[in-house]
Tab-separated table of C-alpha atoms in Angstrom:
chain	number	residue	atom	x	y	z
Z	1	MET	CA	39.405	-11.267	4.208
Z	2	SER	CA	37.811	-7.967	3.544
Z	3	ALA	CA	40.324	-5.725	3.807
Z	4	LEU	CA	42.495	-7.777	1.325
Z	5	PHE	CA	39.875	-7.046	-0.834
Z	6	VAL	CA	39.170	-3.671	-0.485
Z	7	LEU	CA	43.448	-2.974	-1.269
Z	8	VAL	CA	42.430	-4.932	-4.262
Z	9	LEU	CA	39.619	-2.941	-5.877
Z	10	LEU	CA	41.744	0.465	-4.458
Z	11	VAL	CA	45.285	-0.580	-6.344
Z	12	GLY	CA	42.790	-1.401	-9.538
Z	13	TRP	CA	41.481	1.808	-8.783
Z	14	VAL	CA	44.001	3.802	-8.211
Z	15	GLU	CA	45.650	1.497	-11.595
Z	16	ALA	CA	43.587	2.664	-14.188
Z	17	TYR	CA	43.354	6.234	-12.892
Z	18	SER	CA	45.006	8.892	-15.694
Z	19	GLU	CA	45.170	12.404	-15.712
Z	20	PHE	CA	46.140	15.208	-17.885
Z	21	GLN	CA	47.344	18.245	-17.591
Z	22	THR	CA	46.011	21.276	-19.961
Z	23	THR	CA	48.519	23.760	-20.516
Z	24	CYS	CA	48.286	26.819	-22.765
Z	25	THR	CA	50.749	29.304	-24.260
Z	26	THR	CA	50.247	33.151	-23.210
Z	27	PRO	CA	49.489	35.527	-26.001
Z	28	PRO	CA	52.285	37.663	-27.328
Z	29	SER	CA	51.776	41.512	-25.880
Z	30	PRO	CA	49.850	43.629	-26.379
Z	31	THR	CA	46.766	41.593	-28.035
Z	32	ASN	CA	43.493	43.090	-28.446
Z	33	TYR	CA	41.609	39.905	-27.816
Z	34	VAL	CA	42.118	36.614	-26.387
Z	35	SER	CA	39.722	33.153	-27.666
Z	36	SER	CA	38.399	30.919	-24.521
Z	37	PRO	CA	40.428	27.928	-24.870
Z	38	ASN	CA	39.302	25.028	-27.251
Z	39	THR	CA	39.207	22.198	-24.648
Z	40	ARG	CA	37.507	21.825	-20.587
Z	41	GLY	CA	38.389	19.734	-17.725
Z	42	THR	CA	36.968	17.957	-16.029
Z	43	LEU	CA	36.051	20.429	-13.198
Z	44	ASP	CA	34.418	22.546	-15.781
Z	45	ILE	CA	32.407	20.061	-16.821
Z	46	LEU	CA	31.202	18.908	-13.625
Z	47	TRP	CA	30.500	22.178	-12.028
Z	48	SER	CA	28.564	23.576	-14.569
Z	49	CYS	CA	26.207	20.548	-14.245
Z	50	LEU	CA	25.772	21.589	-11.448
Z	51	PHE	CA	25.330	24.972	-11.536
Z	52	THR	CA	23.133	24.212	-13.792
Z	53	VAL	CA	21.096	21.607	-11.012
Z	54	ILE	CA	21.184	24.014	-8.157
Z	55	ALA	CA	20.115	26.895	-11.213
Z	56	CYS	CA	17.456	24.791	-11.970
Z	57	THR	CA	16.218	23.493	-8.009
Z	58	TRP	CA	16.470	26.747	-6.202
Z	59	THR	CA	14.966	30.055	-8.608
Z	60	ILE	CA	12.184	27.124	-9.410
Z	61	GLN	CA	10.752	27.614	-5.973
Z	62	HIS	CA	7.558	28.741	-5.200
Z	63	LEU	CA	7.077	27.827	-1.715
Z	64	ASN	CA	3.989	28.701	0.202
Z	65	VAL	CA	3.826	31.270	3.049
Z	66	PRO	CA	5.914	29.795	6.070
Z	67	GLU	CA	4.562	29.735	10.067
Z	68	GLN	CA	4.522	33.495	11.590
Z	69	PRO	CA	6.740	34.129	14.237
Z	70	GLY	CA	4.669	35.078	16.691
Z	71	PHE	CA	5.986	37.536	17.234
Z	72	ASP	CA	7.298	40.925	16.421
Z	73	PRO	CA	11.598	40.723	15.831
Z	74	GLN	CA	12.317	44.251	16.905
Z	75	ASP	CA	10.911	42.808	20.644
Z	76	VAL	CA	12.220	39.297	20.660
Z	77	PRO	CA	16.492	38.186	20.718
Z	78	TRP	CA	18.101	37.809	18.069
Z	79	HIS	CA	18.634	34.681	18.397
Z	80	ARG	CA	14.981	33.923	17.768
Z	81	VAL	CA	15.196	35.589	14.473
Z	82	LEU	CA	18.533	34.200	13.025
Z	83	ARG	CA	16.158	30.751	13.561
Z	84	TRP	CA	13.073	31.262	12.632
Z	85	ASN	CA	15.614	32.788	9.528
Z	86	LEU	CA	17.356	29.496	9.622
Z	87	ASN	CA	14.604	27.831	9.212
Z	88	GLY	CA	13.332	29.481	6.256
Z	89	LEU	CA	16.606	28.565	3.895
Z	90	TRP	CA	16.763	24.495	5.770
Z	91	ARG	CA	12.708	24.402	4.470
Z	92	SER	CA	14.525	26.074	0.411
Z	93	ILE	CA	17.606	23.099	1.139
Z	94	LYS	CA	14.952	20.769	1.094
Z	95	TRP	CA	12.788	21.814	-0.959
Z	96	MET	CA	15.233	21.679	-3.503
Z	97	LEU	CA	16.717	18.292	-2.209
Z	98	VAL	CA	13.439	17.037	-3.111
Z	99	THR	CA	13.369	19.090	-7.358
Z	100	ILE	CA	16.632	17.341	-7.213
Z	101	ILE	CA	15.422	13.577	-6.115
Z	102	ALA	CA	12.348	13.698	-8.475
Z	103	PRO	CA	11.527	16.791	-10.317
Z	104	GLU	CA	8.447	15.162	-12.025
Z	105	TYR	CA	7.430	15.371	-8.925
Z	106	ILE	CA	7.392	19.581	-8.498
Z	107	LEU	CA	6.256	19.753	-12.069
Z	108	GLY	CA	2.612	17.522	-11.453
Z	109	LYS	CA	2.454	19.626	-8.527
Z	110	ALA	CA	2.694	22.899	-10.253
Z	111	VAL	CA	0.448	21.391	-12.761
Z	112	ALA	CA	-2.577	20.688	-10.111
Z	113	ASP	CA	-1.427	24.050	-8.370
Z	114	LEU	CA	-2.280	25.812	-11.483
Z	115	TYR	CA	-5.956	23.486	-12.229
Z	116	ALA	CA	-6.739	23.912	-8.296
Z	117	ALA	CA	-5.550	28.520	-9.156
Z	118	TYR	CA	-8.025	28.850	-12.670
Z	119	GLN	CA	-10.602	27.018	-10.352
Z	120	SER	CA	-10.221	29.685	-7.678
Z	121	LYS	CA	-10.295	31.966	-10.444
Z	122	LYS	CA	-13.461	29.674	-12.140
Z	123	GLU	CA	-15.697	29.952	-9.105
Z	124	MET	CA	-15.259	33.736	-7.318
Z	125	GLN	CA	-16.276	35.541	-10.789
Z	126	ARG	CA	-19.767	36.110	-9.169
Z	127	TYR	CA	-18.535	37.637	-6.395
Z	128	ALA	CA	-15.587	39.328	-7.965
Z	129	ILE	CA	-18.296	40.918	-10.036
Z	130	MET	CA	-20.990	41.506	-7.343
Z	131	ASP	CA	-17.891	43.300	-4.871
Z	132	GLY	CA	-16.451	45.100	-7.511
Z	133	VAL	CA	-13.015	43.493	-7.011
Z	134	GLU	CA	-9.869	41.909	-8.712
Z	135	TRP	CA	-9.493	37.629	-8.159
Z	136	GLY	CA	-7.798	36.022	-11.040
Z	137	LEU	CA	-4.972	33.412	-11.200
Z	138	THR	CA	-2.791	35.417	-8.787
Z	139	GLN	CA	-4.547	36.309	-5.989
Z	140	ALA	CA	-5.806	32.750	-6.349
Z	141	PHE	CA	-2.256	31.363	-5.623
Z	142	PHE	CA	-2.065	33.535	-2.886
Z	143	ALA	CA	-4.982	32.435	-1.106
Z	144	ASN	CA	-4.044	28.753	-1.646
Z	145	MET	CA	0.119	29.421	-0.671
Z	146	GLY	CA	-1.847	30.691	2.640
Z	147	GLY	CA	-1.353	34.065	1.560
Z	148	PHE	CA	-4.762	35.237	3.803
Z	149	VAL	CA	-5.613	34.315	7.100
Z	150	LEU	CA	-8.516	34.948	9.932
Z	151	THR	CA	-6.585	36.543	14.476
Z	152	GLN	CA	-7.876	36.180	17.050
Z	153	SER	CA	-7.451	38.515	20.091
Z	154	PRO	CA	-6.400	37.442	22.473
Z	155	ARG	CA	-3.837	35.519	19.807
Z	156	ARG	CA	-5.118	30.949	20.884
Z	157	TYR	CA	-2.898	29.326	18.972
Z	158	LYS	CA	0.953	30.295	18.167
Z	159	THR	CA	-0.392	30.406	13.987
Z	160	PRO	CA	-3.344	32.863	12.600
Z	161	PHE	CA	-6.059	30.944	10.671
Z	162	HIS	CA	-4.602	30.433	7.258
Z	163	LEU	CA	-7.238	30.421	3.760
Z	164	LEU	CA	-7.514	28.520	1.577
Z	165	ALA	CA	-8.768	30.386	-1.827
Z	166	HIS	CA	-12.108	27.780	-1.744
Z	167	GLN	CA	-12.449	29.105	1.900
Z	168	ILE	CA	-12.763	32.434	1.292
Z	169	TYR	CA	-15.700	31.408	-1.545
Z	170	ARG	CA	-17.713	29.279	1.120
Z	171	LEU	CA	-16.439	32.536	3.876
Z	172	ARG	CA	-18.186	34.467	1.543
Z	173	GLU	CA	-20.776	32.208	0.659
Z	174	THR	CA	-22.180	31.925	3.712
Z	175	GLY	CA	-21.938	35.612	4.632
Z	176	ALA	CA	-19.645	35.165	7.329
Z	177	LEU	CA	-17.504	37.231	4.703
Z	178	PRO	CA	-18.832	40.954	3.940
Z	179	LYS	CA	-16.715	41.244	0.471
Z	180	LEU	CA	-14.066	39.451	-0.444
Z	181	PRO	CA	-10.316	40.689	-0.123
Z	182	THR	CA	-9.221	44.270	-1.957
Z	183	ILE	CA	-6.384	43.348	-3.051
Z	184	THR	CA	-5.326	43.299	-7.071
Z	185	ALA	CA	-2.142	40.825	-8.707
Z	186	SER	CA	0.561	43.835	-8.538
Z	187	GLU	CA	-0.557	44.657	-4.708
Z	188	ILE	CA	0.645	40.954	-3.950
Z	189	ASN	CA	3.435	41.137	-7.004
Z	190	ASP	CA	4.912	43.974	-4.863
Z	191	LYS	CA	5.014	41.591	-2.184
Z	192	SER	CA	6.500	38.937	-4.462
Z	193	LYS	CA	10.942	37.992	-3.812
Z	194	ASP	CA	10.587	36.808	-7.390
Z	195	ASP	CA	13.878	38.910	-9.301
Z	196	ILE	CA	12.868	38.993	-13.099
Z	197	PHE	CA	16.765	38.835	-12.984
Z	198	VAL	CA	17.719	36.044	-11.129
Z	199	LYS	CA	15.007	34.161	-12.802
Z	200	GLY	CA	16.294	35.236	-16.347
Z	201	ILE	CA	19.957	34.180	-16.286
Z	202	THR	CA	19.364	30.724	-14.549
Z	203	THR	CA	17.034	30.943	-18.145
Z	204	LEU	CA	20.034	31.563	-20.124
Z	205	GLN	CA	22.471	28.949	-17.944
Z	206	VAL	CA	19.816	26.281	-18.553
Z	207	LEU	CA	19.878	27.508	-22.709
Z	208	TRP	CA	22.908	27.158	-22.546
Z	209	PHE	CA	23.574	24.396	-20.860
Z	210	ILE	CA	21.012	22.747	-23.015
Z	211	LEU	CA	22.571	24.506	-26.475
Z	212	GLN	CA	25.767	22.594	-25.017
Z	213	VAL	CA	23.605	18.611	-24.894
Z	214	LEU	CA	22.718	19.402	-28.551
Z	215	VAL	CA	25.264	20.019	-30.197
Z	216	ARG	CA	27.449	16.952	-28.581
Z	217	THR	CA	25.910	15.164	-25.600
Z	218	VAL	CA	23.497	14.286	-22.711
Z	219	ALA	CA	24.337	15.073	-19.092
Z	220	VAL	CA	21.194	17.152	-17.121
Z	221	THR	CA	19.759	18.499	-19.570
Z	222	ALA	CA	16.590	16.567	-18.027
Z	223	PHE	CA	16.613	18.894	-14.697
Z	224	GLY	CA	17.022	22.086	-17.959
Z	225	VAL	CA	13.420	21.363	-19.353
Z	226	CYS	CA	11.366	20.306	-15.916
Z	227	GLY	CA	12.653	23.152	-14.584
Z	228	ILE	CA	11.499	25.502	-17.218
Z	229	ILE	CA	7.959	23.722	-17.797
Z	230	THR	CA	7.944	24.277	-14.107
Z	231	TYR	CA	8.923	28.028	-14.827
Z	232	ILE	CA	6.121	29.049	-17.606
Z	233	LEU	CA	2.782	26.853	-14.845
Z	234	VAL	CA	4.057	28.780	-12.833
Z	235	LEU	CA	4.712	32.187	-13.647
Z	236	PRO	CA	1.405	34.262	-12.209
Z	237	LYS	CA	2.191	32.366	-8.445
Z	238	PRO	CA	3.825	34.325	-5.584
Z	239	LYS	CA	6.834	34.324	-5.099
Z	240	GLY	CA	8.969	34.475	-1.426
Z	241	VAL	CA	6.193	35.619	0.195
Z	242	ASN	CA	6.677	35.588	4.101
Z	243	LEU	CA	3.353	37.368	6.117
Z	244	SER	CA	0.071	36.541	5.386
Z	245	ILE	CA	-2.403	39.274	5.046
Z	246	VAL	CA	-4.979	39.544	8.080
Z	247	LEU	CA	-8.777	39.215	5.888
Z	248	MET	CA	-11.286	39.453	9.436
Z	249	GLU	CA	-9.798	39.803	13.093
Z	250	PHE	CA	-12.307	38.621	15.571
Z	251	GLU	CA	-12.443	39.080	20.045
Z	252	ASN	CA	-11.844	35.913	21.307
Z	253	HIS	CA	-12.633	32.898	19.406
Z	254	ILE	CA	-13.338	33.308	15.438
Z	255	PRO	CA	-17.782	33.119	15.306
Z	256	ILE	CA	-17.841	30.548	12.009
Z	257	GLU	CA	-19.629	26.948	11.893
Z	258	GLN	CA	-16.919	24.557	12.327
Z	259	LYS	CA	-18.416	22.578	9.078
Z	260	ALA	CA	-17.891	25.544	6.699
Z	261	PHE	CA	-13.760	24.042	7.369
Z	262	ASP	CA	-15.246	20.720	7.335
Z	263	TRP	CA	-13.966	20.352	3.938
Z	264	LEU	CA	-10.407	21.705	4.442
Z	265	ARG	CA	-8.261	18.268	4.373
Z	266	TYR	CA	-4.850	18.243	3.442
Z	267	ARG	CA	-2.356	15.470	1.918
Z	268	SER	CA	1.380	15.355	2.456
Z	269	LEU	CA	4.502	13.996	0.475
Z	270	LYS	CA	5.632	11.317	2.700
Z	271	SER	CA	1.714	10.148	3.190
Z	272	PHE	CA	1.096	10.460	-0.574
Z	273	VAL	CA	4.475	8.309	-0.470
Z	274	ARG	CA	3.082	5.903	1.690
Z	275	GLY	CA	-0.139	5.268	0.159
Z	276	PHE	CA	1.220	4.911	-3.268
Z	277	PHE	CA	3.814	1.827	-1.149
Z	278	MET	CA	0.693	0.515	1.536
Z	279	PRO	CA	-2.104	2.070	0.270
Z	280	TRP	CA	-4.037	0.232	2.570
Z	281	ALA	CA	-2.184	1.564	5.817
Z	282	SER	CA	-4.666	3.581	7.305
Z	283	PHE	CA	-2.552	6.743	7.690
Z	284	ALA	CA	-2.206	7.154	4.099
Z	285	ASN	CA	-5.614	9.198	4.297
Z	286	PHE	CA	-6.341	12.711	4.434
Z	287	GLN	CA	-5.329	15.230	6.925
Z	288	GLN	CA	-7.664	17.663	9.120
Z	289	ILE	CA	-4.689	20.565	10.028
Z	290	ASN	CA	-7.677	23.480	10.246
Z	291	GLY	CA	-5.423	26.939	10.856
Z	292	PHE	CA	-2.491	26.002	10.493
Z	293	HIS	CA	-0.039	27.005	7.843
Z	294	ILE	CA	0.332	25.013	4.835
Z	295	PRO	CA	2.874	22.622	4.207
Z	296	ASN	CA	4.780	22.945	0.881
Z	297	ASP	CA	3.646	19.133	0.013
Z	298	ALA	CA	-0.269	19.133	0.969
Z	299	TRP	CA	-3.002	19.982	-1.159
Z	300	ASP	CA	-6.663	20.063	-0.994
Z	301	GLY	CA	-8.641	17.031	-0.598
Z	302	SER	CA	-11.951	18.939	-1.424
Z	303	CYS	CA	-10.434	20.774	-4.912
Z	304	ARG	CA	-11.867	18.186	-7.207
Z	305	GLY	CA	-9.543	16.992	-9.258
Z	306	PHE	CA	-6.600	18.068	-7.835
Z	307	GLN	CA	-5.329	14.715	-7.377
Z	308	ARG	CA	-5.679	13.748	-11.070
Z	309	CYS	CA	-4.036	16.652	-12.778
Z	310	LEU	CA	-0.856	15.761	-9.776
Z	311	ASN	CA	-1.142	12.106	-11.625
Z	312	SER	CA	-0.789	13.365	-14.641
Z	313	GLY	CA	1.504	15.788	-14.176
Z	314	ILE	CA	4.082	13.481	-12.484
Z	315	THR	CA	2.927	10.885	-15.440
Z	316	VAL	CA	3.959	13.368	-18.073
Z	317	GLY	CA	6.832	14.338	-15.955
Z	318	SER	CA	8.356	11.352	-15.608
Z	319	VAL	CA	8.600	10.655	-19.927
Z	320	ILE	CA	9.646	13.679	-20.806
Z	321	PHE	CA	12.721	13.400	-17.821
Z	322	GLY	CA	13.149	9.604	-18.659
Z	323	GLY	CA	12.765	9.978	-22.466
Z	324	ILE	CA	15.739	12.204	-21.900
Z	325	HIS	CA	17.887	9.834	-20.419
Z	326	VAL	CA	16.686	7.515	-22.983
Z	327	ALA	CA	18.250	10.118	-26.079
Z	328	ALA	CA	21.999	9.314	-24.369
Z	329	TRP	CA	21.824	5.867	-25.454
Z	330	ASN	CA	24.215	5.435	-27.477
Z	331	LEU	CA	26.800	7.601	-25.247
Z	332	SER	CA	29.887	5.471	-24.337
Z	333	PHE	CA	29.705	4.559	-21.111
Z	334	PRO	CA	33.043	2.902	-19.055
Z	335	THR	CA	31.809	-0.751	-19.291
Z	336	PRO	CA	29.304	-2.268	-21.279
Z	337	ILE	CA	27.120	-3.663	-18.577
Z	338	GLU	CA	26.773	-0.523	-17.237
Z	339	LYS	CA	24.924	0.662	-20.883
Z	340	ILE	CA	22.718	-2.291	-20.947
Z	341	LEU	CA	21.702	-0.352	-17.180
Z	342	TRP	CA	21.641	2.741	-18.353
Z	343	ARG	CA	19.087	2.155	-21.085
Z	344	THR	CA	16.978	-0.459	-19.307
Z	345	ALA	CA	17.309	2.319	-16.560
Z	346	SER	CA	15.721	4.702	-18.919
Z	347	ILE	CA	13.495	2.866	-20.582
Z	348	MET	CA	11.960	1.784	-17.627
Z	349	SER	CA	12.063	5.004	-15.923
Z	350	THR	CA	10.416	6.456	-19.275
Z	351	ALA	CA	7.028	4.096	-19.595
Z	352	LEU	CA	7.174	2.533	-15.925
Z	353	LEU	CA	4.547	5.961	-14.296
Z	354	PRO	CA	2.804	5.890	-18.084
Z	355	ILE	CA	1.627	2.087	-17.406
Z	356	MET	CA	0.529	2.162	-13.541
Z	357	TYR	CA	-1.688	5.431	-15.182
Z	358	PHE	CA	-3.401	3.317	-17.773
Z	359	LEU	CA	-4.396	0.544	-15.763
Z	360	PHE	CA	-5.485	3.043	-12.349
Z	361	LEU	CA	-7.967	4.517	-16.049
Z	362	LEU	CA	-8.392	1.002	-17.240
Z	363	ASP	CA	-9.203	-0.039	-13.360
Z	364	TYR	CA	-11.855	2.774	-13.369
Z	365	VAL	CA	-13.666	2.302	-16.257
Z	366	LEU	CA	-13.984	-0.979	-15.780
Z	367	LEU	CA	-15.597	0.089	-11.629
Z	368	ARG	CA	-17.757	2.900	-13.402
Z	369	TYR	CA	-18.711	-0.529	-16.281
Z	370	ARG	CA	-20.091	-2.625	-13.502
Z	371	PHE	CA	-17.047	-4.952	-14.327
Z	372	LYS	CA	-17.026	-7.557	-11.193
Z	373	TRP	CA	-12.962	-8.357	-11.680
Z	374	ARG	CA	-11.299	-5.448	-10.991
Z	375	LEU	CA	-7.455	-4.294	-10.195
Z	376	PHE	CA	-8.211	-2.810	-7.393
Z	377	ARG	CA	-7.915	-6.256	-5.447
Z	378	TYR	CA	-4.012	-6.247	-7.257
Z	379	ARG	CA	-3.055	-2.930	-6.732
Z	380	LYS	CA	-1.182	-3.236	-3.276
Z	381	TYR	CA	0.885	-5.300	-5.500
Z	382	LEU	CA	1.530	-3.369	-8.591
Z	383	ASN	CA	2.453	-0.463	-6.359
Z	384	ILE	CA	4.860	-1.833	-4.556
Z	385	ILE	CA	6.155	-3.657	-8.332
Z	386	ILE	CA	5.928	-0.715	-10.276
Z	387	GLY	CA	7.480	1.793	-7.234
Z	388	GLY	CA	9.768	-0.195	-6.244
Z	389	LEU	CA	11.467	-1.230	-10.547
Z	390	TYR	CA	11.123	2.907	-10.804
Z	391	VAL	CA	12.711	4.181	-7.727
Z	392	ILE	CA	15.100	1.536	-8.551
Z	393	ALA	CA	15.612	2.690	-12.673
Z	394	ARG	CA	16.617	6.646	-11.258
Z	395	LEU	CA	18.785	6.184	-8.719
Z	396	VAL	CA	21.017	3.690	-11.403
Z	397	LEU	CA	20.687	6.731	-13.392
Z	398	LEU	CA	21.851	9.461	-10.412
Z	399	VAL	CA	24.813	6.962	-10.154
Z	400	GLU	CA	25.217	6.764	-13.509
Z	401	ILE	CA	25.354	10.758	-14.612
Z	402	PHE	CA	28.206	10.736	-12.151
Z	403	ARG	CA	30.708	8.066	-12.587
Z	404	THR	CA	30.334	8.314	-16.633
Z	405	LEU	CA	31.185	12.332	-15.687
Z	406	PHE	CA	34.929	11.015	-15.147
Z	407	TYR	CA	34.766	8.309	-18.543
Z	408	LEU	CA	33.956	11.050	-21.120
Z	409	PRO	CA	35.082	10.384	-24.707
Z	410	GLU	CA	37.875	12.325	-26.022
Z	411	ASP	CA	35.181	14.957	-27.961
Z	412	ALA	CA	33.580	15.796	-24.802
Z	413	TYR	CA	36.471	17.803	-23.429
Z	414	ILE	CA	35.888	19.855	-27.309
Z	415	THR	CA	34.037	23.093	-26.092
Z	416	THR	CA	31.481	24.109	-29.126
Z	417	TRP	CA	30.466	27.775	-31.036
Z	418	ALA	CA	28.131	27.685	-27.624
Z	419	SER	CA	30.883	28.277	-25.516
Z	420	ASN	CA	30.768	32.135	-26.772
Z	421	ILE	CA	27.179	33.176	-25.397
Z	422	PRO	CA	26.981	34.253	-21.833
Z	423	HIS	CA	27.055	32.102	-19.217
Z	424	ILE	CA	28.538	30.515	-16.232
Z	425	SER	CA	30.933	27.833	-15.879
C-alpha cells in the first residue's frame, strides 16, 4: 500500500515536471563583442547561490591554532603528515557546515571574541608600556586562539600548554613571566594565511549577488550580509595559523602554581546547546581543559561580559538573518500553504531569540530588585518551547529555499544589468 502511495506521488511529480531548453543563435563572423545572454538557467541560479554560500562560510573562518602535531614532518612517515593535514581540512569543512546551519552563532562568536580581545588590550597596556612591547587587538586575538604555549622537556604530554591572553596577564602579574612576548602585529600577520585577493574576490561575489537580489529577488542574501558583518568584526584576527609560539620552556615540569590557571575554564558549543535546552543538566557546566589546544567552539568562562556579548550577537544575527527572509514576503511559492509557512517561519526566526533575550533581561531585573516571582523557575520550559520553535522555523526556511528554486517566476530567469559586473557563476 505504501509503495502504491509513493508511486502515485512520483507520477504526479513527473506530470508536473517541465523543462525549457534555451537556444541562442551564434553571432555572425566577424564580431568584436558579444553581450551576455539575457536569460539564465536554473543551474546558473543554483551554482551562483551555492558558490556565494560556500564563499561566505569558508573564507569567513578564522579558526584557532589546531592541536599541534607533536612531531617533525621530516622525521615521520608521510601518512602521519597526511592524516594531520586531513584533520585540518575536516575541521574547516565542519565549521563551514556550522556556519551554514547557524550563521548567527558565528556572528555572535565574532562579537564576543572582539570584546575579549579588546578587554585584553586594555588590561595589558600597563605591562606593555612597562616592557616596551606592542600589545594590540592582533596580539590579543592571537593569544586567545592558542598562539602562545608553554613547553617542557622531556615532553610529558602530546600537546604543549596553550595559554589565553588573560593567562599571560596573570603570569606577568605574578612575576612568573618576566616580560610580555615581543611580537608585532606585522609578524603575526606574516604567519596568517589570510589572502587579501581571495577575500576581495569573495566580497565582490557577495556584493554582486546582493545586487542581483536588490534588483529582483531574495535568495541567500542573509548569508552574504552576515558574512560581511563577520568579516569586519574579525579583521584584526589572524587566519590559518597552524603553529604556536613557545613563550617559555621548562625542564621536567612547569614550575607555576596551579592557582594561576584556575580560571581557565571553557564552555563549548555542545554544552551551550545542551545547557539551553536542558539547563538543569550537570554536563552544561564549564569544563576544565587546562593545557589542551583551545577548541573553536569554546570561550573562556573568566571573561566577564563574554557570554553577554555572545548572546547579544546571536540575537542581532538572528534578527538580520530572519529579517532578510521576511523581506521575501510577497515572493511566489509553489502552493499557498508554503507561502504561509514561509511567512510564519521567517517571523518566528526573526522574533523568537529577541523575545528570549528580553525574558532573560526581565529575569535579571527581577533578581536585582529582589522580586519573589522569577522567570528562572520556568526557564527550562521556555528554552525548550522557544528553542524548538526556532529550530523548526529555520528548517522550514532551509527546505523552502531549495524547493522554491524550481518554482521561480518567469522574470527570475531574466538577467539584469548586474550580470555585467565581474563575478563567478
